[in-house]
Amino acid sequence: MNNADVKFFISQANYSVSQLYLVHQPFSNDIIYNMKSLIILTAAVLCTSISGMAQTLKKVSYVDGSQKLSGLVTKNAGKKLPGVLILPAWKGIDKEAEDAALALEKQGYICFIADIYGEGNTPADNAAAAKLSGSYKKDYKAYQKRIELALGELKKAGANEQKLAVIGYCFGGAGALETARANFPVQGVVSIHGSLAKDADRPNGPLRPKILVENPADDQSVTPEVMSNLVKEMNEGNADWQVITYAHSKHTFTDPASADYNEIMAKRAWSHTLLFLKEILQ
């Protein structure tokens, strides 16, 4: 049953109730009203169930040497649509990444959520997440390798190899920039409240993917020096770049589960992400 079937069900049920009223006049208006309300409620439950059934994420197992990895792919895999790789925040695959994948699926993108840490390595708390994500930011080549492997899984899922992008949140935002630094074959990257700092001893180089940085104004980890260095890097790399700063917003401003969630700015950031993806992929 699809949504069209549900609408047909409602119309036919309403017609049947009306006929009952004509044939059986003893039915009070209250009874008729309650019957119609029950029909509408049933239809609403059906629509909700259909919506939940229509959008699911499928587990995908892959490996990096002996390390097992477990990503997620959207249900529209295999349709040669533009593809978006999602790099999750520092605690690994979370609801924000999953919700982004499902929302992008509705926009016509195949999405794959990368598993950067691997099975058995999910951080238990913020301290563990800081330590583990920090190790990948330091060993950026290991991070880039995990991103490249995830891009491979996105391609295996049937995404159009000429129309790929990467978006990342927090630690994943740092990964989006590492994607650009590695010049992986993607059209663009989006860093959403990402870690923007880079080791000073790393040289700047060409940056072929287009870059969108969505930065909360009150993110204490992004100092004026960090931002200045990033802009310098992007200019020296001759990148097509844009930085959007969101007022009155702290680090995790896009995450509804965070105390720092800023609904207005989060919606703006998402609209900017969609506009960027549409420009580079469609």
Coordinates of C-alpha atoms in Angstrom, one line a residue:
M1 CA 0.0 0.0 0.0
N2 CA 1.3 3.4 -0.9
N3 CA 0.1 7.0 -0.1
A4 CA -2.2 7.0 -3.1
D5 CA -3.9 3.9 -1.7
V6 CA -4.3 5.5 1.7
K7 CA -6.0 8.5 0.1
F8 CA -8.3 6.2 -1.8
F9 CA -9.1 4.3 1.4
I10 CA -10.0 7.6 3.2
S11 CA -12.3 8.7 0.4
Q12 CA -14.1 5.3 0.2
A13 CA -14.4 5.1 3.9
N14 CA -15.9 8.6 4.1
Y15 CA -18.4 7.6 1.4
S16 CA -19.4 4.5 3.3
V17 CA -20.0 6.4 6.5
S18 CA -22.1 8.9 4.6
Q19 CA -24.2 6.1 3.1
L20 CA -24.7 4.6 6.6
Y21 CA -25.9 7.9 7.8
L22 CA -28.5 8.1 5.0
V23 CA -29.7 4.6 5.5
H24 CA -29.6 4.5 9.3
Q25 CA -30.9 7.9 10.5
P26 CA -30.8 6.9 14.2
F27 CA -27.0 7.3 14.1
S28 CA -26.2 10.6 15.9
N29 CA -23.9 13.2 14.5
D30 CA -21.5 12.4 17.3
I31 CA -21.3 8.8 16.3
I32 CA -20.7 9.8 12.6
Y33 CA -18.0 12.2 13.7
N34 CA -16.2 9.6 15.9
M35 CA -16.3 7.1 13.0
K36 CA -14.7 9.6 10.6
S37 CA -12.1 10.5 13.3
L38 CA -11.2 6.8 13.6
I39 CA -10.8 6.5 9.9
I40 CA -8.5 9.5 9.7
L41 CA -6.5 8.2 12.6
T42 CA -6.1 4.8 11.0
A43 CA -5.0 6.4 7.8
A44 CA -2.4 8.6 9.6
V45 CA -1.0 5.5 11.2
L46 CA -0.8 3.8 7.8
C47 CA 1.0 6.8 6.3
T48 CA 3.5 6.8 9.2
S49 CA 4.2 3.1 8.8
I50 CA 4.6 3.5 5.0
S51 CA 7.0 6.3 5.5
G52 CA 9.1 4.4 7.9
M53 CA 9.1 1.3 5.6
A54 CA 10.0 3.4 2.6
Q55 CA 13.2 4.8 4.1
T56 CA 15.7 2.4 5.7
L57 CA 19.4 2.2 5.9
K58 CA 21.2 -1.1 5.0
K59 CA 24.3 -2.3 6.8
V60 CA 27.3 -2.7 4.5
S61 CA 30.4 -4.7 5.7
Y62 CA 33.8 -3.9 4.3
V63 CA 37.4 -4.1 5.6
D64 CA 40.6 -2.2 5.9
G65 CA 43.2 -5.0 6.2
S66 CA 42.1 -7.1 9.2
Q67 CA 39.9 -4.4 10.6
K68 CA 36.2 -4.9 9.9
L69 CA 34.2 -1.9 9.1
S70 CA 30.4 -1.5 9.0
G71 CA 28.8 1.4 7.1
L72 CA 25.2 2.2 6.1
V73 CA 23.8 2.8 2.7
T74 CA 20.4 4.2 1.6
K75 CA 17.7 2.1 0.1
N76 CA 18.0 3.7 -3.4
A77 CA 21.4 2.0 -4.0
G78 CA 22.1 0.8 -7.5
K79 CA 20.2 3.5 -9.4
K80 CA 23.2 5.5 -10.8
L81 CA 22.2 8.6 -8.9
P82 CA 24.6 11.2 -7.6
G83 CA 26.3 10.0 -4.5
V84 CA 27.1 11.6 -1.1
L85 CA 29.5 10.1 1.4
I86 CA 28.7 11.2 5.0
L87 CA 31.5 11.3 7.6
P88 CA 30.0 11.1 11.1
A89 CA 31.1 13.0 14.2
W90 CA 33.7 11.9 16.7
K91 CA 31.6 9.2 18.4
G92 CA 31.0 7.3 15.1
I93 CA 27.8 6.7 13.2
D94 CA 25.0 8.6 15.0
K95 CA 21.5 9.7 14.4
E96 CA 22.5 13.0 12.9
A97 CA 24.4 11.2 10.2
E98 CA 21.6 8.7 9.6
D99 CA 19.0 11.5 9.4
A100 CA 21.1 13.4 6.9
A101 CA 21.4 10.2 4.8
L102 CA 17.6 9.7 4.8
A103 CA 17.0 13.4 4.0
L104 CA 19.4 13.3 1.1
E105 CA 17.9 10.1 -0.2
K106 CA 14.6 12.1 -0.6
Q107 CA 16.5 14.6 -2.6
G108 CA 17.7 12.0 -5.1
Y109 CA 21.1 11.1 -3.7
I110 CA 22.6 7.7 -2.9
C111 CA 24.2 8.1 0.5
F112 CA 26.8 6.0 2.3
I113 CA 27.8 6.6 5.9
A114 CA 31.4 5.8 6.6
D115 CA 32.6 3.7 9.5
I116 CA 36.0 5.4 10.3
Y117 CA 36.9 3.6 13.5
G118 CA 35.8 0.0 12.7
E119 CA 33.8 -2.6 14.6
G120 CA 34.6 -2.8 18.3
N121 CA 36.2 0.6 18.4
T122 CA 33.2 2.9 19.1
P123 CA 34.1 5.5 21.8
A124 CA 32.2 5.1 25.0
D125 CA 32.4 8.7 26.1
N126 CA 33.7 12.1 25.1
A127 CA 37.1 11.5 26.5
A128 CA 37.5 8.3 24.4
A129 CA 36.1 10.1 21.4
A130 CA 38.5 12.9 21.7
K131 CA 41.5 10.6 22.0
L132 CA 40.5 8.3 19.1
S133 CA 39.4 11.1 16.7
G134 CA 42.6 13.0 17.6
S135 CA 44.7 10.0 16.6
Y136 CA 43.2 10.1 13.1
K137 CA 43.6 13.8 12.8
K138 CA 47.3 13.3 13.7
D139 CA 47.7 10.3 11.4
Y140 CA 45.7 12.0 8.5
K141 CA 46.8 9.4 6.0
A142 CA 45.0 6.7 7.9
Y143 CA 42.0 8.9 8.0
Q144 CA 42.2 9.5 4.3
K145 CA 42.5 5.8 3.7
R146 CA 39.3 5.1 5.6
I147 CA 37.6 7.9 3.6
E148 CA 38.8 6.4 0.3
L149 CA 37.6 3.0 1.3
A150 CA 34.1 4.4 2.1
L151 CA 34.1 6.2 -1.2
G152 CA 34.7 2.9 -2.8
E153 CA 31.7 1.5 -1.1
L154 CA 29.6 4.4 -2.3
K155 CA 30.6 3.6 -5.8
K156 CA 29.8 -0.1 -5.3
A157 CA 26.4 1.0 -4.2
G158 CA 25.8 2.3 -7.7
A159 CA 26.4 6.0 -7.3
N160 CA 27.4 7.9 -10.4
E161 CA 31.2 8.1 -10.2
Q162 CA 31.3 11.4 -12.0
K163 CA 28.9 13.0 -9.4
L164 CA 30.2 12.4 -5.9
A165 CA 30.4 14.7 -2.8
V166 CA 31.5 14.3 0.8
I167 CA 29.8 16.0 3.8
G168 CA 31.0 15.7 7.4
Y169 CA 30.1 16.7 10.9
C170 CA 32.6 17.7 13.6
F171 CA 35.4 15.2 13.3
G172 CA 33.7 14.2 10.0
G173 CA 34.0 17.9 8.9
A174 CA 37.8 17.5 9.3
G175 CA 37.5 14.5 7.1
A176 CA 35.7 16.4 4.5
L177 CA 38.7 18.8 4.3
E178 CA 41.1 15.8 4.3
T179 CA 39.1 14.5 1.3
A180 CA 39.9 17.8 -0.5
R181 CA 43.5 17.7 0.5
A182 CA 43.9 14.2 -0.8
N183 CA 42.2 15.4 -4.1
F184 CA 40.0 12.3 -4.1
P185 CA 37.7 12.2 -7.3
V186 CA 34.8 14.1 -5.8
Q187 CA 33.1 17.3 -7.0
G188 CA 32.9 19.0 -3.7
V189 CA 33.0 18.7 0.1
V190 CA 31.0 20.2 3.0
S191 CA 32.5 20.7 6.4
I192 CA 29.8 21.2 9.0
H193 CA 31.0 22.6 12.3
G194 CA 34.2 20.7 11.5
S195 CA 37.6 20.8 13.0
L196 CA 39.4 23.2 10.7
A197 CA 43.0 23.2 12.1
K198 CA 45.9 21.5 10.3
D199 CA 49.3 20.8 11.6
A200 CA 51.6 23.7 10.8
D201 CA 54.3 21.4 9.4
R202 CA 52.0 20.1 6.7
P203 CA 52.6 22.0 3.4
N204 CA 49.7 23.5 1.5
G205 CA 48.9 22.0 -1.9
P206 CA 46.3 22.1 -4.7
L207 CA 42.7 21.6 -3.8
R208 CA 40.6 20.5 -6.7
P209 CA 37.2 19.7 -5.0
K210 CA 35.0 22.6 -4.3
I211 CA 34.8 23.4 -0.6
L212 CA 31.9 24.7 1.6
V213 CA 32.7 25.3 5.2
E214 CA 29.7 25.8 7.5
N215 CA 31.1 27.3 10.7
P216 CA 29.3 28.3 13.9
A217 CA 30.4 31.7 15.1
D218 CA 30.8 30.7 18.7
D219 CA 32.9 27.5 18.1
Q220 CA 35.8 28.0 20.5
S221 CA 38.0 25.5 18.7
V222 CA 38.0 27.7 15.5
T223 CA 40.1 30.7 16.5
P224 CA 40.8 33.6 14.2
E225 CA 44.2 32.1 13.5
V226 CA 42.7 28.7 12.6
M227 CA 40.3 30.3 10.2
S228 CA 43.0 32.6 8.7
N229 CA 45.2 29.6 8.1
L230 CA 42.4 27.7 6.4
V231 CA 41.6 30.6 4.1
K232 CA 45.3 30.9 3.3
E233 CA 45.5 27.2 2.5
M234 CA 42.4 27.3 0.3
N235 CA 43.7 30.3 -1.6
E236 CA 47.1 28.9 -2.1
G237 CA 45.4 25.7 -3.3
N238 CA 43.4 27.7 -5.8
A239 CA 40.3 26.2 -4.4
D240 CA 36.7 27.2 -5.3
W241 CA 35.7 27.8 -1.6
Q242 CA 33.1 29.4 0.5
V243 CA 32.9 29.9 4.3
I244 CA 29.5 30.6 5.9
T245 CA 29.5 31.7 9.5
Y246 CA 26.3 31.2 11.6
A247 CA 25.6 33.7 14.3
H248 CA 24.9 32.8 17.9
S249 CA 25.8 29.2 17.2
K250 CA 28.1 26.9 19.2
H251 CA 29.9 23.8 18.0
T252 CA 27.1 21.2 17.6
F253 CA 24.5 23.7 16.4
T254 CA 23.1 21.4 13.8
D255 CA 22.4 18.4 16.1
P256 CA 18.9 18.3 17.5
A257 CA 20.1 16.1 20.3
S258 CA 22.6 18.7 21.5
A259 CA 22.0 21.4 24.1
D260 CA 23.6 23.8 21.7
Y261 CA 21.2 23.0 18.9
N262 CA 20.1 26.2 17.0
E263 CA 17.1 25.3 15.0
I264 CA 17.0 28.4 12.8
M265 CA 20.7 28.3 11.9
A266 CA 20.6 24.5 11.5
K267 CA 17.9 24.9 8.9
R268 CA 19.8 27.6 7.1
A269 CA 22.9 25.4 7.1
W270 CA 21.0 22.5 5.7
S271 CA 19.5 24.7 2.9
H272 CA 23.0 25.8 2.1
T273 CA 24.2 22.2 1.9
L274 CA 21.4 21.3 -0.4
L275 CA 22.1 24.3 -2.7
F276 CA 25.8 23.4 -2.9
L277 CA 25.1 19.7 -3.7
K278 CA 22.6 20.7 -6.3
E279 CA 25.1 23.0 -8.0
I280 CA 27.9 20.5 -8.1
L281 CA 26.1 17.2 -8.6
Q282 CA 23.0 17.9 -10.7

